[in-house]
Amino acid sequence: MERNEIKTFLPHREPMLLVDDVTMEGDTAIGHYHVRGDEYFLQGHFPGNPVVPGVIQCEMLGQCSCILVKEELEQGRTPFYSGFDGIRFKHPVRPGDTFTVESRITARKGLVFFVDAKGTVDGKLCVKGQLIFTLVDNDKL
């Protein structure tokens, strides 16, 4: 699934759409985002040593993970973060890197989803943890 198809499921648009492609392999979503270097979040983080902020890495994880529930999103729902658990940053992400996300749902309670996710660059672990997000019916926004 490429960016244009991803946009049919996610409400995010540039410059906040942070996933270039996603595929499903069994119950796992695998997505990618190539860090170009001109992104707004790198402009001051940090001059001379640009590093993708951790919160942006978490957003990349989340956007990719939402494709796991695309059928629910097709029913007129929007995903919102409910929480993070055990997030750990292990290695920086820099311009020129292709950030790879792997995520899978570990539990569900109604429209609340618990997802284990990790982000890597060239096989090196950059971030991992559990994401919690809730789907909200669009007519209740």
Short mmCIF file of N, CA and C in Angstrom, two decimals, residues 3 12-18 33-47 50-60 63 95:
data_model
loop_
_atom_site.label_atom_id
_atom_site.label_comp_id
_atom_site.label_asym_id
_atom_site.label_seq_id
_atom_site.Cartn_x
_atom_site.Cartn_y
_atom_site.Cartn_z
N ARG A 3 1.40 5.71 -0.44
CA ARG A 3 0.88 6.89 0.25
C ARG A 3 -0.57 7.24 -0.13
N HIS A 12 -4.27 11.72 8.38
CA HIS A 12 -3.05 12.53 8.33
C HIS A 12 -2.75 12.97 6.90
N ARG A 13 -2.23 14.19 6.79
CA ARG A 13 -1.79 14.75 5.52
C ARG A 13 -0.44 15.41 5.73
N GLU A 14 0.25 15.70 4.61
CA GLU A 14 1.53 16.36 4.70
C GLU A 14 1.38 17.68 5.47
N PRO A 15 2.30 18.03 6.32
CA PRO A 15 3.58 17.38 6.57
C PRO A 15 3.53 16.32 7.68
N MET A 16 2.33 15.94 8.14
CA MET A 16 2.23 14.97 9.25
C MET A 16 2.01 13.53 8.81
N LEU A 17 1.91 13.26 7.52
CA LEU A 17 1.82 11.88 7.08
C LEU A 17 3.23 11.32 7.06
N LEU A 18 3.52 10.39 7.96
CA LEU A 18 4.88 9.92 8.20
C LEU A 18 5.02 8.42 7.92
N TYR A 33 9.32 4.74 6.25
CA TYR A 33 9.36 6.18 6.00
C TYR A 33 10.81 6.55 5.76
N HIS A 34 11.06 7.17 4.61
CA HIS A 34 12.41 7.62 4.29
C HIS A 34 12.57 9.05 4.79
N VAL A 35 13.52 9.26 5.67
CA VAL A 35 13.79 10.59 6.25
C VAL A 35 14.62 11.37 5.22
N ARG A 36 13.99 12.35 4.60
CA ARG A 36 14.62 13.12 3.52
C ARG A 36 15.65 14.12 4.04
N GLY A 37 15.35 14.70 5.20
CA GLY A 37 16.25 15.70 5.77
C GLY A 37 15.67 17.10 5.75
N ASP A 38 14.61 17.32 4.96
CA ASP A 38 14.00 18.65 4.91
C ASP A 38 12.71 18.75 5.75
N GLU A 39 12.42 17.71 6.54
CA GLU A 39 11.21 17.71 7.35
C GLU A 39 11.25 18.82 8.39
N TYR A 40 10.07 19.37 8.68
CA TYR A 40 9.95 20.48 9.63
C TYR A 40 10.54 20.13 11.00
N PHE A 41 10.41 18.89 11.44
CA PHE A 41 10.85 18.52 12.79
C PHE A 41 12.37 18.41 12.92
N LEU A 42 13.08 18.49 11.80
CA LEU A 42 14.54 18.46 11.86
C LEU A 42 15.15 19.86 11.85
N GLN A 43 14.35 20.88 11.59
CA GLN A 43 14.87 22.24 11.40
C GLN A 43 15.58 22.78 12.63
N GLY A 44 15.24 22.37 13.81
CA GLY A 44 15.92 22.85 15.00
C GLY A 44 16.33 21.73 15.93
N HIS A 45 16.28 20.51 15.43
CA HIS A 45 16.52 19.33 16.28
C HIS A 45 17.60 18.45 15.66
N PHE A 46 18.78 18.69 15.67
CA PHE A 46 19.56 19.75 16.29
C PHE A 46 20.44 20.35 15.20
N PRO A 47 20.67 21.67 15.21
CA PRO A 47 21.49 22.29 14.16
C PRO A 47 22.87 21.63 14.08
N PRO A 50 21.25 16.77 12.89
CA PRO A 50 19.80 16.49 12.88
C PRO A 50 19.48 15.06 13.30
N VAL A 51 18.52 14.96 14.22
CA VAL A 51 18.06 13.68 14.75
C VAL A 51 16.53 13.73 14.80
N VAL A 52 15.87 12.67 14.32
CA VAL A 52 14.41 12.61 14.38
C VAL A 52 13.99 12.53 15.84
N PRO A 53 13.14 13.47 16.31
CA PRO A 53 12.70 13.43 17.71
C PRO A 53 11.97 12.13 18.04
N GLY A 54 12.12 11.69 19.28
CA GLY A 54 11.48 10.47 19.73
C GLY A 54 9.97 10.49 19.55
N VAL A 55 9.35 11.62 19.82
CA VAL A 55 7.90 11.70 19.68
C VAL A 55 7.47 11.51 18.22
N ILE A 56 8.31 11.94 17.28
CA ILE A 56 8.02 11.73 15.86
C ILE A 56 8.19 10.25 15.51
N GLN A 57 9.19 9.61 16.09
CA GLN A 57 9.35 8.17 15.87
C GLN A 57 8.11 7.42 16.36
N CYS A 58 7.57 7.84 17.50
CA CYS A 58 6.35 7.22 18.02
C CYS A 58 5.17 7.46 17.08
N GLU A 59 5.11 8.64 16.49
CA GLU A 59 4.05 8.94 15.52
C GLU A 59 4.18 8.04 14.29
N MET A 60 5.39 7.82 13.84
CA MET A 60 5.61 6.92 12.71
C MET A 60 5.13 5.51 13.05
N GLN A 63 1.17 5.60 13.08
CA GLN A 63 0.51 5.68 11.77
C GLN A 63 0.57 4.34 11.05
N PRO A 95 18.68 11.98 8.92
CA PRO A 95 18.37 12.17 7.50
C PRO A 95 19.10 11.13 6.65
#
